[in-house]
Tab-separated table of N, CA and C and ligand atoms in Angstrom:
chain	number	residue	atom	x	y	z
A	752	UNK	N	84.901	118.650	99.755
A	752	UNK	CA	85.531	117.421	100.148
A	752	UNK	C	84.438	116.248	99.648
A	753	UNK	N	85.206	115.222	99.540
A	753	UNK	CA	84.304	113.910	99.244
A	753	UNK	C	83.860	113.454	100.497
A	754	UNK	N	82.948	112.294	100.029
A	754	UNK	CA	82.107	111.396	101.361
A	754	UNK	C	82.922	110.102	101.602
A	755	UNK	N	83.996	110.039	101.645
A	755	UNK	CA	84.661	108.858	101.982
A	755	UNK	C	85.115	108.902	103.392
A	756	UNK	N	85.247	108.115	104.064
A	756	UNK	CA	85.705	107.929	105.432
A	756	UNK	C	86.995	107.250	105.370
A	757	UNK	N	88.099	108.008	106.040
A	757	UNK	CA	89.493	107.414	105.880
A	757	UNK	C	89.831	107.392	107.138
A	758	UNK	N	90.338	105.954	107.431
A	758	UNK	CA	90.834	105.831	109.116
A	758	UNK	C	92.411	105.743	108.619
A	759	UNK	N	92.751	106.714	109.739
A	759	UNK	CA	94.403	106.966	109.853
A	759	UNK	C	95.012	106.320	111.251
A	760	UNK	N	96.238	106.043	111.423
A	760	UNK	CA	96.608	105.590	112.680
A	760	UNK	C	97.851	104.823	112.521
A	761	UNK	N	98.536	104.599	113.829
A	761	UNK	CA	99.799	103.697	113.806
A	761	UNK	C	99.213	102.215	113.210
A	762	UNK	N	100.345	101.580	112.963
A	762	UNK	CA	100.308	100.000	112.565
A	762	UNK	C	99.494	99.430	113.605
A	763	UNK	N	98.778	98.535	113.453
A	763	UNK	CA	98.277	97.858	114.648
A	763	UNK	C	97.280	98.528	115.368
A	764	UNK	N	96.921	99.633	114.738
A	764	UNK	CA	95.525	100.321	115.496
A	764	UNK	C	94.144	99.843	115.169
A	765	UNK	N	94.237	98.925	114.186
A	765	UNK	CA	92.918	98.274	113.659
A	765	UNK	C	92.083	98.749	112.530
A	766	UNK	N	92.808	99.961	111.805
A	766	UNK	CA	92.528	100.496	110.929
A	766	UNK	C	91.842	99.514	109.949
A	767	UNK	N	92.424	98.174	109.386
A	767	UNK	CA	91.876	97.419	108.570
A	767	UNK	C	90.254	96.634	108.985
A	768	UNK	N	90.742	96.219	110.081
A	768	UNK	CA	89.381	95.027	110.883
A	768	UNK	C	88.679	96.059	111.585
A	769	UNK	N	88.782	97.334	111.323
A	769	UNK	CA	87.756	98.195	111.950
A	769	UNK	C	86.952	98.668	110.510
A	770	UNK	N	87.932	99.116	109.480
A	770	UNK	CA	87.287	99.221	108.303
A	770	UNK	C	86.362	98.400	107.810
A	771	UNK	N	86.851	96.962	107.641
A	771	UNK	CA	85.905	96.089	107.051
A	771	UNK	C	84.881	96.160	107.794
A	772	UNK	N	84.772	95.937	108.891
A	772	UNK	CA	83.467	96.096	109.813
A	772	UNK	C	82.583	96.958	109.373
A	773	UNK	N	83.056	98.426	109.610
A	773	UNK	CA	82.437	99.670	109.394
A	773	UNK	C	81.896	99.704	107.823
A	774	UNK	N	82.628	99.470	106.901
A	774	UNK	CA	81.782	99.024	105.349
A	774	UNK	C	80.742	98.017	105.395
A	775	UNK	N	81.030	97.125	105.915
A	775	UNK	CA	79.588	95.970	106.061
A	775	UNK	C	78.564	96.757	106.926
A	776	UNK	N	78.602	97.436	107.887
A	776	UNK	CA	77.737	97.788	108.721
A	776	UNK	C	76.976	99.152	108.267
A	777	UNK	N	77.822	99.906	107.112
A	777	UNK	CA	77.314	100.884	106.711
A	777	UNK	C	76.893	100.827	105.099
A	778	UNK	N	77.061	99.684	104.504
A	778	UNK	CA	77.273	99.300	103.276
A	778	UNK	C	77.975	100.086	102.153
A	779	UNK	N	78.718	100.532	102.738
A	779	UNK	CA	79.805	101.388	101.954
A	779	UNK	C	80.921	100.454	101.658
A	780	UNK	N	81.761	100.883	100.229
A	780	UNK	CA	82.718	99.994	99.735
A	780	UNK	C	83.898	100.057	100.824
A	781	UNK	N	84.840	98.908	100.880
A	781	UNK	CA	85.986	99.200	101.508
A	781	UNK	C	86.852	98.800	100.602
A	782	UNK	N	88.076	99.815	101.094
A	782	UNK	CA	89.389	99.981	100.274
A	782	UNK	C	90.448	99.811	101.578
A	783	UNK	N	91.836	99.156	101.204
A	783	UNK	CA	92.994	99.203	101.944
A	783	UNK	C	93.973	99.710	101.024
A	784	UNK	N	94.573	100.896	101.600
A	784	UNK	CA	95.849	101.215	100.650
A	784	UNK	C	96.979	100.297	100.294
A	785	UNK	N	97.316	99.441	101.569
A	785	UNK	CA	98.135	98.635	101.264
A	785	UNK	C	97.872	97.329	100.492
A	786	UNK	N	96.664	97.227	100.545
A	786	UNK	CA	95.979	95.986	99.828
A	786	UNK	C	96.159	96.207	98.221
A	787	UNK	N	95.806	97.534	98.032
A	787	UNK	CA	95.797	97.867	96.616
A	787	UNK	C	97.091	98.072	96.046
A	788	UNK	N	98.003	98.699	97.120
A	788	UNK	CA	99.475	98.690	96.435
A	788	UNK	C	99.728	97.123	96.085
A	789	UNK	N	99.526	96.345	97.075
A	789	UNK	CA	100.105	94.764	96.595
A	789	UNK	C	99.427	94.218	95.550
A	790	UNK	N	98.211	94.604	95.341
A	790	UNK	CA	97.422	94.099	94.109
A	790	UNK	C	98.056	94.676	92.713
A	791	UNK	N	98.234	96.132	92.843
A	791	UNK	CA	99.018	96.796	91.731
A	791	UNK	C	100.325	96.262	91.212
A	792	UNK	N	101.342	95.896	92.569
A	792	UNK	CA	102.326	95.684	92.424
A	792	UNK	C	102.293	94.219	92.497
A	793	UNK	N	101.862	93.185	92.228
A	793	UNK	CA	101.639	91.852	92.443
A	793	UNK	C	102.861	91.475	93.454
A	794	UNK	N	103.034	92.289	94.656
A	794	UNK	CA	103.952	91.565	95.756
A	794	UNK	C	103.608	92.387	97.061
A	795	UNK	N	104.115	91.613	98.007
A	795	UNK	CA	103.970	91.896	99.541
A	795	UNK	C	104.570	93.066	99.792
A	796	UNK	N	104.067	94.107	100.807
A	796	UNK	CA	104.685	95.338	101.161
A	796	UNK	C	106.405	95.089	101.403
A	797	UNK	N	106.313	94.102	102.217
A	797	UNK	CA	107.929	93.874	102.654
A	797	UNK	C	108.783	93.549	101.094
A	798	UNK	N	108.149	92.775	100.145
A	798	UNK	CA	109.044	92.764	99.270
A	798	UNK	C	109.203	94.195	98.523
A	799	UNK	N	108.205	95.059	98.927
A	799	UNK	CA	108.629	96.093	97.698
A	799	UNK	C	109.625	96.876	98.608
A	800	UNK	N	109.605	97.041	99.914
A	800	UNK	CA	110.401	97.553	100.946
A	800	UNK	C	111.941	97.248	100.624
A	801	UNK	N	112.105	95.579	100.639
A	801	UNK	CA	113.149	95.174	100.312
A	801	UNK	C	113.894	95.355	98.961
A	802	UNK	N	113.350	95.363	97.739
A	802	UNK	CA	113.569	95.345	96.539
A	802	UNK	C	113.913	97.003	96.059
A	803	UNK	N	112.430	97.747	96.512
A	803	UNK	CA	112.718	99.056	95.815
A	803	UNK	C	113.048	100.163	96.722
A	804	UNK	N	112.863	99.531	97.912
A	804	UNK	CA	112.844	100.575	99.475
A	804	UNK	C	111.745	101.422	99.788
A	805	UNK	N	111.734	101.905	100.720
A	805	UNK	CA	110.791	102.721	101.452
A	805	UNK	C	110.460	103.794	100.566
A	806	UNK	N	111.266	104.785	100.002
A	806	UNK	CA	111.080	105.738	99.235
A	806	UNK	C	110.144	105.439	98.292
A	807	UNK	N	110.386	104.586	97.558
A	807	UNK	CA	109.636	103.956	96.435
A	807	UNK	C	108.196	103.777	96.828
A	808	UNK	N	108.219	102.862	98.025
A	808	UNK	CA	106.682	102.420	98.321
A	808	UNK	C	106.055	103.970	98.942
A	809	UNK	N	106.652	104.737	99.538
A	809	UNK	CA	106.027	106.206	99.752
A	809	UNK	C	105.332	106.628	98.476
A	810	UNK	N	106.166	106.715	97.310
A	810	UNK	CA	105.932	107.272	96.161
A	810	UNK	C	104.672	106.699	95.831
A	811	UNK	N	104.378	105.190	95.966
A	811	UNK	CA	103.303	104.617	95.635
A	811	UNK	C	102.207	105.078	96.218
A	812	UNK	N	102.529	105.285	97.521
A	812	UNK	CA	101.141	105.791	98.379
A	812	UNK	C	100.409	107.049	97.893
A	813	UNK	N	101.521	107.886	97.297
A	813	UNK	CA	101.045	109.392	97.174
A	813	UNK	C	100.473	109.083	95.634
A	814	UNK	N	100.761	108.370	94.889
A	814	UNK	CA	100.504	107.807	93.474
A	814	UNK	C	99.136	107.655	93.792
A	815	UNK	N	98.747	106.702	94.312
A	815	UNK	CA	97.619	105.914	94.779
A	815	UNK	C	96.459	106.909	95.395
A	816	UNK	N	96.836	107.683	96.252
A	816	UNK	CA	95.705	108.705	96.814
A	816	UNK	C	95.445	109.693	95.855
A	817	UNK	N	96.405	110.106	94.897
A	817	UNK	CA	95.725	110.723	93.965
A	817	UNK	C	94.873	110.511	93.114
A	818	UNK	N	95.082	109.236	93.050
A	818	UNK	CA	93.942	108.437	91.966
A	818	UNK	C	92.865	108.210	92.691
A	819	UNK	N	92.837	108.058	93.981
A	819	UNK	CA	91.430	107.818	94.846
A	819	UNK	C	90.829	109.130	94.899
A	820	UNK	N	91.633	109.906	94.815
A	820	UNK	CA	90.729	111.541	94.947
A	820	UNK	C	89.755	111.679	93.642
A	821	UNK	N	90.413	110.991	92.486
A	821	UNK	CA	89.892	111.072	91.203
A	821	UNK	C	88.656	110.479	91.029
A	822	UNK	N	88.637	109.187	91.540
A	822	UNK	CA	87.760	108.311	91.584
A	822	UNK	C	86.731	107.768	92.296
A	823	UNK	N	87.200	107.915	93.834
A	823	UNK	CA	86.576	107.203	94.776
A	823	UNK	C	85.353	108.079	95.806
A	824	UNK	N	84.399	107.708	95.694
A	824	UNK	CA	83.617	108.358	96.858
A	824	UNK	C	82.585	107.519	97.606
A	825	UNK	N	82.339	107.989	98.881
A	825	UNK	CA	81.138	106.979	99.847
A	825	UNK	C	81.917	105.558	99.995
A	826	UNK	N	83.587	105.627	99.994
A	826	UNK	CA	83.618	104.374	100.511
A	826	UNK	C	84.502	104.646	102.200
A	827	UNK	N	84.886	103.450	102.693
A	827	UNK	CA	85.641	103.713	103.910
A	827	UNK	C	87.151	102.949	103.425
A	828	UNK	N	87.979	103.808	104.003
A	828	UNK	CA	89.382	103.565	103.158
A	828	UNK	C	90.161	103.730	104.346
A	829	UNK	N	90.875	102.462	104.502
A	829	UNK	CA	92.076	102.669	105.433
A	829	UNK	C	93.469	102.721	104.952
A	830	UNK	N	94.033	103.339	105.383
A	830	UNK	CA	95.539	103.910	104.623
A	830	UNK	C	96.690	103.381	105.549
A	831	UNK	N	98.008	103.095	105.160
A	831	UNK	CA	98.951	102.552	105.816
A	831	UNK	C	99.680	103.482	106.732
A	832	UNK	N	99.858	103.184	107.895
A	832	UNK	CA	100.355	104.017	109.245
A	832	UNK	C	101.257	105.136	108.839
A	833	UNK	N	102.177	104.915	107.793
A	833	UNK	CA	103.107	106.089	107.236
A	833	UNK	C	102.376	107.252	106.220
A	834	UNK	N	101.330	106.767	105.756
A	834	UNK	CA	100.995	107.547	104.582
A	834	UNK	C	100.614	109.025	105.126
A	835	UNK	N	100.179	109.284	106.129
A	835	UNK	CA	99.827	110.606	106.448
A	835	UNK	C	101.180	111.478	106.836
A	836	UNK	N	102.342	110.595	106.957
A	836	UNK	CA	103.550	111.487	107.206
A	836	UNK	C	103.882	112.388	105.895
A	837	UNK	N	103.972	112.126	104.864
A	837	UNK	CA	104.349	113.174	103.913
A	837	UNK	C	103.062	114.154	103.925
A	838	UNK	N	103.701	115.349	103.951
A	838	UNK	CA	102.870	116.577	104.039
A	838	UNK	C	101.798	116.762	102.877
A	839	UNK	N	102.169	116.317	101.763
A	839	UNK	CA	101.268	116.647	100.573
A	839	UNK	C	100.042	115.555	100.670
A	840	UNK	N	100.568	114.685	101.453
A	840	UNK	CA	99.570	113.300	101.369
A	840	UNK	C	98.207	113.756	102.862
A	841	UNK	N	98.390	114.720	103.528
A	841	UNK	CA	97.835	115.232	104.489
A	841	UNK	C	96.495	115.948	103.748
A	842	UNK	N	97.239	117.038	102.876
A	842	UNK	CA	96.058	117.624	102.087
A	842	UNK	C	95.288	116.709	101.242
A	843	UNK	N	95.556	115.740	100.356
A	843	UNK	CA	94.926	114.901	99.941
A	843	UNK	C	93.901	114.345	100.871
A	844	UNK	N	94.320	113.678	101.829
A	844	UNK	CA	93.588	113.074	102.811
A	844	UNK	C	92.304	113.813	103.125
A	845	UNK	N	92.679	115.060	103.367
A	845	UNK	CA	91.342	116.173	104.055
A	845	UNK	C	90.417	115.981	102.801
A	846	UNK	N	90.856	116.126	101.611
A	846	UNK	CA	90.112	116.546	100.129
A	846	UNK	C	89.431	115.041	100.144
A	847	UNK	N	89.955	114.062	100.241
A	847	UNK	CA	89.164	112.738	100.229
A	847	UNK	C	87.901	112.441	100.931
A	848	UNK	N	88.009	113.110	102.284
A	848	UNK	CA	86.705	112.818	102.975
A	848	UNK	C	87.008	113.205	104.592
A	849	UNK	N	86.035	112.305	105.553
A	849	UNK	CA	86.344	112.569	106.942
A	849	UNK	C	87.515	111.817	107.401
A	850	UNK	N	88.439	112.145	107.768
A	850	UNK	CA	89.603	111.571	108.466
A	850	UNK	C	89.546	111.355	109.739
A	851	UNK	N	89.684	109.644	110.286
A	851	UNK	CA	89.442	109.309	111.478
A	851	UNK	C	90.613	108.887	112.021
A	852	UNK	N	91.240	109.365	113.045
A	852	UNK	CA	92.593	108.839	113.841
A	852	UNK	C	91.915	107.885	114.660
A	853	UNK	N	92.515	106.531	114.722
A	853	UNK	CA	92.126	105.597	115.549
A	853	UNK	C	93.543	105.331	116.493
A	854	UNK	N	93.040	106.021	117.453
A	854	UNK	CA	94.110	106.345	118.464
A	854	UNK	C	94.401	105.053	119.444
A	855	UNK	N	95.625	104.498	119.449
A	855	UNK	CA	95.969	103.567	120.586
A	855	UNK	C	97.007	103.713	121.443
A	856	UNK	N	96.943	103.167	122.392
A	856	UNK	CA	98.250	103.616	123.297
A	856	UNK	C	99.330	102.638	122.846
A	857	UNK	N	100.546	103.054	123.633
A	857	UNK	CA	101.869	102.483	122.751
A	857	UNK	C	101.677	100.919	123.424
A	858	UNK	N	101.487	100.651	124.495
A	858	UNK	CA	101.056	99.239	125.151
A	858	UNK	C	100.175	98.401	124.527
A	859	UNK	N	99.138	98.923	123.992
A	859	UNK	CA	98.311	98.215	123.213
A	859	UNK	C	99.032	97.899	121.706
A	860	UNK	N	99.488	98.679	121.458
A	860	UNK	CA	99.866	98.761	119.922
A	860	UNK	C	101.148	97.330	120.136
A	861	UNK	N	101.935	97.527	121.203
A	861	UNK	CA	102.732	96.857	121.191
A	861	UNK	C	102.335	95.312	121.501
A	862	UNK	N	101.083	95.183	122.265
A	862	UNK	CA	100.801	94.102	122.363
A	862	UNK	C	100.064	93.244	121.367
A	863	UNK	N	99.788	93.974	120.343
A	863	UNK	CA	99.315	93.605	118.871
A	863	UNK	C	100.251	93.466	117.959
A	864	UNK	N	101.400	94.137	117.958
A	864	UNK	CA	102.843	93.874	117.168
A	864	UNK	C	103.775	93.230	117.644
A	865	UNK	N	103.826	92.400	118.480
A	865	UNK	CA	105.149	91.978	119.031
A	865	UNK	C	105.451	90.763	118.239
A	866	UNK	N	104.268	89.896	117.670
A	866	UNK	CA	104.665	89.067	117.098
A	866	UNK	C	104.535	89.236	115.327
A	867	UNK	N	104.486	90.034	115.085
A	867	UNK	CA	104.123	90.761	113.714
A	867	UNK	C	105.356	90.291	113.155
A	868	UNK	N	105.381	89.909	111.501
A	868	UNK	CA	106.504	89.617	110.861
A	868	UNK	C	106.377	90.273	109.540
A	869	UNK	N	105.066	91.120	109.318
A	869	UNK	CA	104.885	91.634	108.046
A	869	UNK	C	105.307	93.091	107.927
A	870	UNK	N	105.474	94.006	108.944
A	870	UNK	CA	105.689	95.102	108.963
A	870	UNK	C	107.227	95.499	108.992
A	871	UNK	N	107.826	95.774	107.626
A	871	UNK	CA	109.214	96.045	107.652
A	871	UNK	C	110.028	96.877	108.620
A	872	UNK	N	108.965	97.818	108.971
A	872	UNK	CA	109.352	98.864	109.805
A	872	UNK	C	109.943	98.424	111.173
A	873	UNK	N	109.390	97.715	111.514
A	873	UNK	CA	109.388	96.815	112.775
A	873	UNK	C	110.349	95.596	113.316
A	874	UNK	N	110.695	95.160	111.924
A	874	UNK	CA	111.436	93.913	112.098
A	874	UNK	C	113.250	94.424	112.517
A	875	UNK	N	113.412	93.426	113.416
A	875	UNK	CA	115.178	93.412	114.111
A	875	UNK	C	114.764	94.267	114.877
A	876	UNK	N	115.993	94.188	116.244
A	876	UNK	CA	116.151	94.984	117.289
A	876	UNK	C	115.098	95.292	118.133
A	877	UNK	N	114.756	96.102	118.818
A	877	UNK	CA	113.888	96.706	119.920
A	877	UNK	C	112.623	97.068	119.090
A	878	UNK	N	111.887	96.060	119.114
A	878	UNK	CA	110.256	96.561	118.423
A	878	UNK	C	109.657	97.774	119.314
A	879	UNK	N	109.638	97.459	120.428
A	879	UNK	CA	109.238	98.355	121.558
A	879	UNK	C	109.472	99.968	121.182
A	880	UNK	N	110.844	99.693	121.306
A	880	UNK	CA	111.298	101.131	121.167
A	880	UNK	C	111.083	101.867	119.601
A	881	UNK	N	111.189	100.997	118.862
A	881	UNK	CA	110.876	101.436	117.246
A	881	UNK	C	109.371	101.775	117.237
A	882	UNK	N	108.343	101.304	118.019
A	882	UNK	CA	107.040	102.072	117.793
A	882	UNK	C	106.927	103.386	118.803
A	883	UNK	N	107.767	103.194	119.921
A	883	UNK	CA	108.076	104.475	120.758
A	883	UNK	C	108.456	105.362	119.858
A	884	UNK	N	109.813	105.426	118.900
A	884	UNK	CA	110.375	106.658	118.311
A	884	UNK	C	109.150	106.896	117.245
A	885	UNK	N	108.690	105.968	116.466
A	885	UNK	CA	107.638	106.446	115.265
A	885	UNK	C	106.767	107.192	115.801
A	886	UNK	N	105.884	106.815	117.233
A	886	UNK	CA	104.897	107.428	117.586
A	886	UNK	C	105.136	108.719	118.021
A	887	UNK	N	106.469	108.821	118.278
A	887	UNK	CA	106.605	110.631	118.810
A	887	UNK	C	106.989	111.008	117.411
A	888	UNK	N	107.062	111.082	116.420
A	888	UNK	CA	107.272	111.156	115.181
A	888	UNK	C	105.896	111.547	114.374
A	889	UNK	N	105.208	110.549	114.874
A	889	UNK	CA	103.626	110.711	113.969
A	889	UNK	C	102.559	111.045	114.796
A	890	UNK	N	102.418	111.046	116.052
A	890	UNK	CA	101.337	111.140	116.979
A	890	UNK	C	100.637	112.653	116.569
A	891	UNK	N	101.645	113.831	116.616
A	891	UNK	CA	101.072	114.834	116.279
A	891	UNK	C	100.633	114.954	115.109
A	892	UNK	N	101.354	114.392	113.878
A	892	UNK	CA	100.773	114.321	112.441
A	892	UNK	C	99.553	113.870	112.182
A	893	UNK	N	98.932	112.570	113.028
A	893	UNK	CA	97.971	112.106	112.883
A	893	UNK	C	96.751	113.007	113.603
A	894	UNK	N	97.227	113.824	114.533
A	894	UNK	CA	96.427	114.458	115.308
A	894	UNK	C	95.650	115.724	114.382
A	895	UNK	N	96.673	116.276	113.643
A	895	UNK	CA	96.417	117.438	113.190
A	895	UNK	C	95.845	117.022	111.614
A	896	UNK	N	95.922	115.966	111.251
A	896	UNK	CA	95.296	115.564	110.257
A	896	UNK	C	93.931	115.227	110.451
A	897	UNK	N	93.664	114.587	111.455
A	897	UNK	CA	92.258	114.148	111.820
A	897	UNK	C	91.083	115.306	111.898
A	898	UNK	N	90.026	114.924	111.516
A	898	UNK	CA	88.621	115.360	111.844
A	898	UNK	C	88.359	114.880	113.274
A	899	UNK	N	88.407	113.622	113.378
A	899	UNK	CA	88.033	113.129	114.689
A	899	UNK	C	88.930	112.041	115.126
A	900	UNK	N	89.008	112.083	116.458
A	900	UNK	CA	89.876	110.888	116.770
A	900	UNK	C	89.011	110.065	117.794
A	901	UNK	N	89.356	108.713	117.642
A	901	UNK	CA	88.873	107.616	118.429
A	901	UNK	C	89.824	107.043	119.082
A	902	UNK	N	89.275	106.870	120.550
A	902	UNK	CA	90.327	106.183	121.434
A	902	UNK	C	89.707	104.598	121.252
A	903	UNK	N	90.634	103.840	121.033
A	903	UNK	CA	90.455	102.469	120.693
A	903	UNK	C	90.717	101.523	121.863
A	904	UNK	N	91.685	101.834	122.789
A	904	UNK	CA	91.860	100.829	123.796
A	904	UNK	C	90.792	100.280	124.488
A	905	UNK	N	90.599	99.230	124.439
A	905	UNK	CA	89.540	98.524	125.495
A	905	UNK	C	88.320	98.277	124.694
A	906	UNK	N	88.426	98.794	123.294
A	906	UNK	CA	87.347	98.289	122.265
A	906	UNK	C	87.614	97.175	121.277
A	907	UNK	N	86.877	96.415	120.799
A	907	UNK	CA	87.200	95.588	119.771
A	907	UNK	C	86.924	96.077	118.538
A	908	UNK	N	87.203	95.872	117.312
A	908	UNK	CA	87.245	96.435	116.117
A	908	UNK	C	85.645	96.374	115.904
A	909	UNK	N	84.637	95.467	116.201
A	909	UNK	CA	83.138	95.583	116.228
A	909	UNK	C	82.809	96.959	116.719
A	910	UNK	N	83.390	97.144	118.151
A	910	UNK	CA	82.802	98.354	119.093
A	910	UNK	C	83.508	99.468	118.544
A	911	UNK	N	84.490	99.804	118.080
A	911	UNK	CA	84.798	100.983	117.196
A	911	UNK	C	84.112	101.360	115.970
A	912	UNK	N	83.995	100.160	115.222
A	912	UNK	CA	82.895	100.432	114.073
A	912	UNK	C	81.753	101.074	114.404
A	913	UNK	N	80.953	100.493	115.595
A	913	UNK	CA	79.661	100.736	115.946
A	913	UNK	C	80.138	102.543	116.532
A	914	UNK	N	81.177	102.586	117.452
A	914	UNK	CA	81.366	104.142	117.710
A	914	UNK	C	80.970	104.941	116.355
A	915	UNK	N	82.002	104.466	115.381
A	915	UNK	CA	81.992	105.411	114.217
A	915	UNK	C	80.808	105.514	113.695
A	916	UNK	N	80.252	104.643	113.425
A	916	UNK	CA	78.815	104.344	112.894
A	916	UNK	C	77.800	105.181	113.494
A	917	UNK	N	77.892	105.116	114.914
A	917	UNK	CA	76.817	106.297	115.605
A	917	UNK	C	77.067	107.372	115.832
A	918	UNK	N	78.287	107.509	116.097
A	918	UNK	CA	78.840	109.045	116.272
A	918	UNK	C	79.156	109.907	115.386
A	919	UNK	N	79.626	109.318	113.984
A	919	UNK	CA	80.163	109.853	113.195
A	919	UNK	C	79.375	110.010	111.935
A	920	UNK	N	79.052	108.714	111.641
A	920	UNK	CA	78.234	108.399	110.189
A	920	UNK	C	76.705	109.057	110.716
A	921	UNK	N	76.407	108.811	112.011
A	921	UNK	CA	75.049	109.162	112.286
A	921	UNK	C	74.506	110.636	112.309
A	922	UNK	N	75.608	111.102	112.740
A	922	UNK	CA	75.345	112.788	113.276
A	922	UNK	C	75.961	113.641	111.849
A	923	UNK	N	76.865	113.193	111.488
A	923	UNK	CA	77.669	114.204	110.506
A	923	UNK	C	77.427	114.374	109.015
A	924	UNK	N	76.738	113.142	108.761
A	924	UNK	CA	76.136	112.867	107.210
A	924	UNK	C	74.761	112.917	107.215
A	925	UNK	N	74.393	113.964	106.468
A	925	UNK	CA	73.321	114.401	105.914
A	925	UNK	C	73.013	113.779	104.614
B	2240	S3P	C1	103.713	101.135	107.375
B	2240	S3P	C2	102.489	100.737	107.765
B	2240	S3P	C3	101.881	99.820	107.160
B	2240	S3P	C4	102.577	99.488	105.743
B	2240	S3P	C5	103.975	99.443	105.733
B	2240	S3P	C6	104.482	101.066	106.542
B	2240	S3P	C7	103.988	102.649	108.418
B	2240	S3P	O1	100.559	99.697	107.354
B	2240	S3P	O2	101.958	100.651	104.897
B	2240	S3P	O3	104.620	98.680	106.024
B	2240	S3P	O4	104.959	103.170	108.003
B	2240	S3P	O5	103.645	102.688	109.454
B	2240	S3P	P1	99.486	99.208	108.210
B	2240	S3P	O6	99.668	100.571	109.215
B	2240	S3P	O7	98.302	99.018	107.784
B	2240	S3P	O8	100.165	98.238	109.272
């Protein structure tokens, strides 16, 4: 297993903001799979969904993950909320490093996502219900893929980064 720290969890769980802060505090490099894909494709995730469809985006995620496995070490990597859903990706994530699930209640996810316009899977219709349905499908996957679960409700991104830094990076990594 490689020495990366990988943050998984639902959209709006704070993976990117926590990851950025954790990387800064620990001196590790920071990478976000959505950003990497946007850079490579030179367009926004919502455009990829619109023009090429979700399946094409999922293939891009898996392809990127395989490449990260070959080249990336000692980085903090935040991954898109749907990336761990594909079974082969769960295997790759585990090989890539320590997987941390940033767990948040549906209530706090909804509060953070209700005005969002960038996530194609939540646009149109009843957003709260969409979160509920997706969480039903994904919660068990996040839990089984993770080495550690961090409850994030009540913490700001800085606080979550501190918890990871002290409880996980401080104790597990020698
Ligand atoms: C998705 C989550 C998004 C992005 C895409 C699909 C998902 O990333 O990859 O919109 O399926 O949950 P964030 O979790 O960073 O919002």
